[in-house]
Short mmCIF file of C-alpha atoms in Angstrom, two decimals:
data_model
loop_
_atom_site.label_atom_id
_atom_site.label_comp_id
_atom_site.label_asym_id
_atom_site.label_seq_id
_atom_site.Cartn_x
_atom_site.Cartn_y
_atom_site.Cartn_z
CA MET A 11 9.73 -30.32 -9.44
CA GLU A 12 7.28 -27.96 -7.73
CA ALA A 13 8.86 -24.93 -9.41
CA ALA A 14 8.26 -26.56 -12.78
CA GLN A 15 4.52 -26.70 -12.05
CA HIS A 16 4.31 -22.91 -11.53
CA SER A 17 4.67 -20.65 -14.51
CA SER A 18 6.87 -17.58 -14.42
CA GLY A 19 4.98 -14.67 -12.95
CA SER A 20 2.46 -16.76 -11.03
CA LEU A 21 1.54 -15.68 -7.53
CA SER A 22 3.76 -18.08 -5.63
CA TRP A 23 6.29 -16.46 -3.32
CA ARG A 24 8.60 -19.45 -3.82
CA LEU A 25 9.36 -18.24 -7.37
CA SER A 26 10.55 -14.88 -6.06
CA SER A 27 14.12 -13.72 -6.61
CA HIS A 28 13.98 -12.03 -3.19
CA PRO A 29 11.62 -14.12 -1.03
CA ILE A 30 12.58 -12.47 2.28
CA THR A 31 12.06 -8.99 0.85
CA LEU A 32 8.76 -10.05 -0.72
CA LEU A 33 7.43 -11.69 2.45
CA THR A 34 8.49 -8.71 4.61
CA PHE A 35 6.83 -6.33 2.15
CA LEU A 36 3.60 -8.33 2.16
CA SER A 37 3.70 -8.66 5.97
CA PHE A 38 3.84 -4.89 6.41
CA ARG A 39 1.08 -4.43 3.84
CA VAL A 40 -1.24 -6.91 5.53
CA SER A 41 -0.39 -6.26 9.19
CA SER A 42 -1.66 -2.67 9.29
CA LEU A 43 -4.99 -3.79 7.84
CA LEU A 44 -5.24 -6.71 10.25
CA VAL A 45 -4.51 -4.55 13.30
CA TYR A 46 -7.10 -2.01 12.16
CA LEU A 47 -9.74 -4.66 11.47
CA PHE A 48 -9.16 -7.08 14.34
CA GLY A 49 -7.48 -4.95 17.00
CA VAL A 50 -10.79 -4.41 18.78
CA ILE A 51 -10.99 -8.15 19.44
CA PHE A 52 -7.86 -8.02 21.61
CA THR A 53 -8.27 -4.62 23.26
CA ASP A 54 -10.86 -1.89 23.67
CA ASN A 55 -8.14 0.75 23.71
CA MET A 56 -8.61 2.74 20.50
CA VAL A 57 -5.43 4.75 21.12
CA LEU A 58 -3.31 1.60 21.20
CA ILE A 59 -4.84 0.31 17.96
CA PHE A 60 -4.34 3.74 16.39
CA ILE A 61 -0.66 3.92 17.41
CA ILE A 62 0.18 0.37 16.35
CA THR A 63 -1.56 0.83 12.99
CA ILE A 64 0.26 4.13 12.38
CA LEU A 65 3.61 2.54 13.24
CA LEU A 66 2.93 -0.36 10.88
CA LEU A 67 1.85 2.04 8.12
CA ALA A 68 5.01 4.10 8.60
CA ALA A 69 7.18 0.98 8.52
CA ASP A 70 5.36 -0.18 5.38
CA PHE A 71 5.85 3.23 3.74
CA TYR A 72 9.58 3.27 4.53
CA TYR A 73 10.20 -0.36 3.59
CA LEU A 74 8.28 -0.10 0.33
CA LYS A 75 9.85 3.22 -0.69
CA ASN A 76 13.46 2.41 0.16
CA ILE A 77 13.88 -1.37 0.06
CA ALA A 78 11.07 -3.39 -1.53
CA GLY A 79 10.59 -1.14 -4.55
CA ARG A 80 14.28 -1.18 -5.37
CA ARG A 81 14.78 -4.92 -4.84
CA LEU A 82 11.53 -6.27 -6.28
CA VAL A 83 10.96 -4.05 -9.33
CA GLY A 84 14.12 -1.93 -9.54
CA LEU A 85 12.35 1.37 -8.84
CA ARG A 86 13.01 4.05 -6.25
CA TRP A 87 11.73 7.56 -5.67
CA TRP A 88 12.30 10.44 -3.32
CA ASN A 89 11.34 14.06 -2.92
CA GLU A 90 13.94 16.84 -2.90
CA VAL A 91 13.31 20.35 -1.62
CA ASP A 92 15.34 23.25 -2.99
CA PRO A 93 16.54 25.11 0.14
CA SER A 94 16.70 28.49 -1.59
CA THR A 95 13.22 28.49 -3.14
CA GLY A 96 11.39 25.88 -1.09
CA ASP A 97 10.17 24.16 -4.25
CA SER A 98 9.93 20.40 -4.11
CA ARG A 99 10.49 17.98 -6.96
CA TRP A 100 10.14 14.26 -7.23
CA VAL A 101 13.14 12.25 -8.31
CA PHE A 102 12.65 8.83 -9.91
CA GLU A 103 15.31 6.17 -10.25
CA SER A 104 15.16 2.85 -12.03
CA SER A 105 17.63 0.05 -12.48
CA ASP A 106 19.29 -0.37 -15.84
CA PRO A 107 17.29 -3.03 -17.74
CA SER A 108 20.44 -4.36 -19.39
CA MET A 109 22.03 -4.94 -15.99
CA ARG A 110 19.06 -6.39 -14.12
CA VAL A 111 16.11 -8.54 -15.12
CA ILE A 112 12.99 -8.07 -13.00
CA ASN A 113 11.40 -11.30 -11.78
CA ALA A 114 7.81 -11.56 -13.07
CA THR A 115 6.57 -13.02 -9.76
CA ASP A 116 8.11 -10.18 -7.74
CA SER A 117 6.63 -7.65 -10.13
CA ARG A 118 3.12 -9.12 -10.01
CA PHE A 119 3.09 -9.30 -6.20
CA PHE A 120 4.47 -5.77 -5.97
CA TRP A 121 1.96 -4.11 -8.29
CA LEU A 122 -0.99 -6.11 -6.98
CA ALA A 123 -0.19 -5.16 -3.38
CA ILE A 124 0.60 -1.54 -4.17
CA TYR A 125 -2.76 -0.98 -5.89
CA ALA A 126 -4.93 -3.24 -3.71
CA GLN A 127 -4.13 -1.62 -0.38
CA PRO A 128 -5.45 1.88 -1.17
CA VAL A 129 -8.62 0.29 -2.54
CA LEU A 130 -9.06 -1.62 0.71
CA TRP A 131 -8.51 1.54 2.77
CA VAL A 132 -11.14 3.38 0.68
CA ALA A 133 -13.55 0.52 1.36
CA LEU A 134 -12.76 0.77 5.09
CA ALA A 135 -13.39 4.54 4.99
CA ILE A 136 -16.79 3.94 3.41
CA LEU A 137 -17.51 1.26 6.00
CA ALA A 138 -16.56 3.65 8.83
CA LEU A 139 -18.89 6.28 7.39
CA VAL A 140 -21.77 3.83 6.97
CA ARG A 141 -21.33 2.48 10.50
CA LEU A 142 -21.02 6.06 11.84
CA LYS A 143 -17.59 5.31 13.35
CA PHE A 144 -16.16 8.76 12.63
CA MET A 145 -13.39 8.35 15.21
CA TRP A 146 -11.63 5.93 12.83
CA LEU A 147 -11.64 8.32 9.86
CA PRO A 148 -8.40 10.18 10.78
CA LEU A 149 -6.56 6.86 10.88
CA VAL A 150 -8.02 5.82 7.53
CA ALA A 151 -7.12 9.24 6.07
CA ILE A 152 -3.49 8.81 7.21
CA ALA A 153 -3.42 5.29 5.78
CA LEU A 154 -4.82 6.51 2.47
CA THR A 155 -2.30 9.35 2.33
CA LEU A 156 0.66 7.03 2.87
CA THR A 157 -0.50 4.25 0.57
CA LEU A 158 -1.66 6.56 -2.22
CA THR A 159 1.61 8.50 -2.09
CA ASN A 160 3.59 5.32 -2.63
CA SER A 161 1.15 4.08 -5.29
CA LEU A 162 1.28 7.30 -7.28
CA ALA A 163 5.03 7.72 -6.88
CA PHE A 164 5.83 4.19 -8.02
CA SER A 165 3.37 4.47 -10.92
CA ARG A 166 5.07 7.67 -12.08
CA CYS A 167 8.47 6.09 -11.52
CA ASP A 168 7.47 3.10 -13.63
CA LYS A 169 6.17 5.32 -16.44
CA PHE A 170 9.35 7.40 -16.29
CA SER A 171 11.44 4.23 -16.40
CA GLN A 172 9.53 2.83 -19.39
CA ALA A 173 9.82 6.12 -21.27
CA SER A 174 13.55 6.30 -20.55
CA ASN A 175 14.05 2.71 -21.65
CA ILE A 176 12.12 3.26 -24.89
CA ALA A 177 14.02 6.45 -25.69
CA GLY A 178 17.34 4.87 -24.78
CA SER A 179 16.72 1.75 -26.82
CA ALA A 180 15.54 3.79 -29.80
CA LEU A 181 18.69 5.88 -29.75
CA TYR A 182 21.21 3.15 -29.05
CA SER A 183 19.84 -0.05 -30.54
CA SER A 184 19.08 1.38 -33.95
CA ASN A 185 22.02 3.78 -33.77
CA ILE A 186 19.85 6.80 -34.56
CA ALA A 187 22.21 9.16 -32.74
CA GLY A 188 25.21 7.91 -34.71
CA ASN A 189 23.37 8.14 -38.02
CA LEU A 190 22.19 11.66 -37.26
CA ALA A 191 25.68 12.80 -36.31
CA SER A 192 27.34 11.26 -39.35
CA ASN A 193 24.68 12.68 -41.71
CA MET A 194 25.05 16.14 -40.24
CA VAL A 195 28.84 16.05 -40.50
CA GLY A 196 28.65 14.61 -44.01
CA ARG A 197 26.26 17.34 -45.15
CA PHE A 198 28.45 19.99 -43.59
CA PHE A 199 31.44 18.91 -45.70
CA THR A 200 29.44 18.40 -48.89
CA PHE A 201 27.64 21.74 -48.64
CA GLY A 202 28.08 23.77 -51.79
CA ARG A 203 29.63 20.97 -53.92
CA SER A 204 26.63 20.39 -56.16
#
């Protein structure tokens, strides 16, 4: 009855296809911010707050990159380094849209959280500058690096996935490849018969 009241794609974790993955993802996203903001209430030890925040950011980065992205929106990315040249390249992977339907609620939570966190860290960097708390800037810079890397990588992965899906559907659904091949073969055998 309650599920009928919520529309598909609304921000209710109960409509998620993977509620445990979603709640864990959101917990990691929120916990690093909460420790950074409210850690000074519980302890005056800046080093402890710094270490706990970094560990939470690293766990968030890993969980988002390897688990949440794949389960919630069907996207995954990684960076490969060519051992002979030292060049790095990003590799993007997406689930096959014909095999898996992405839950609208999972997708909305995912994209909202992935774009909101870097914005919040930028606001915290500005706040640290305004309050002249320069000792917190390295932590904010690390947080921005990790969150922006995931945001940019998943954005590129999503664009790559959409482009691949459009190209694949254009070729296969309208049978363009088959028509091109049959026309080319047909013209080859009718060449010179006019």
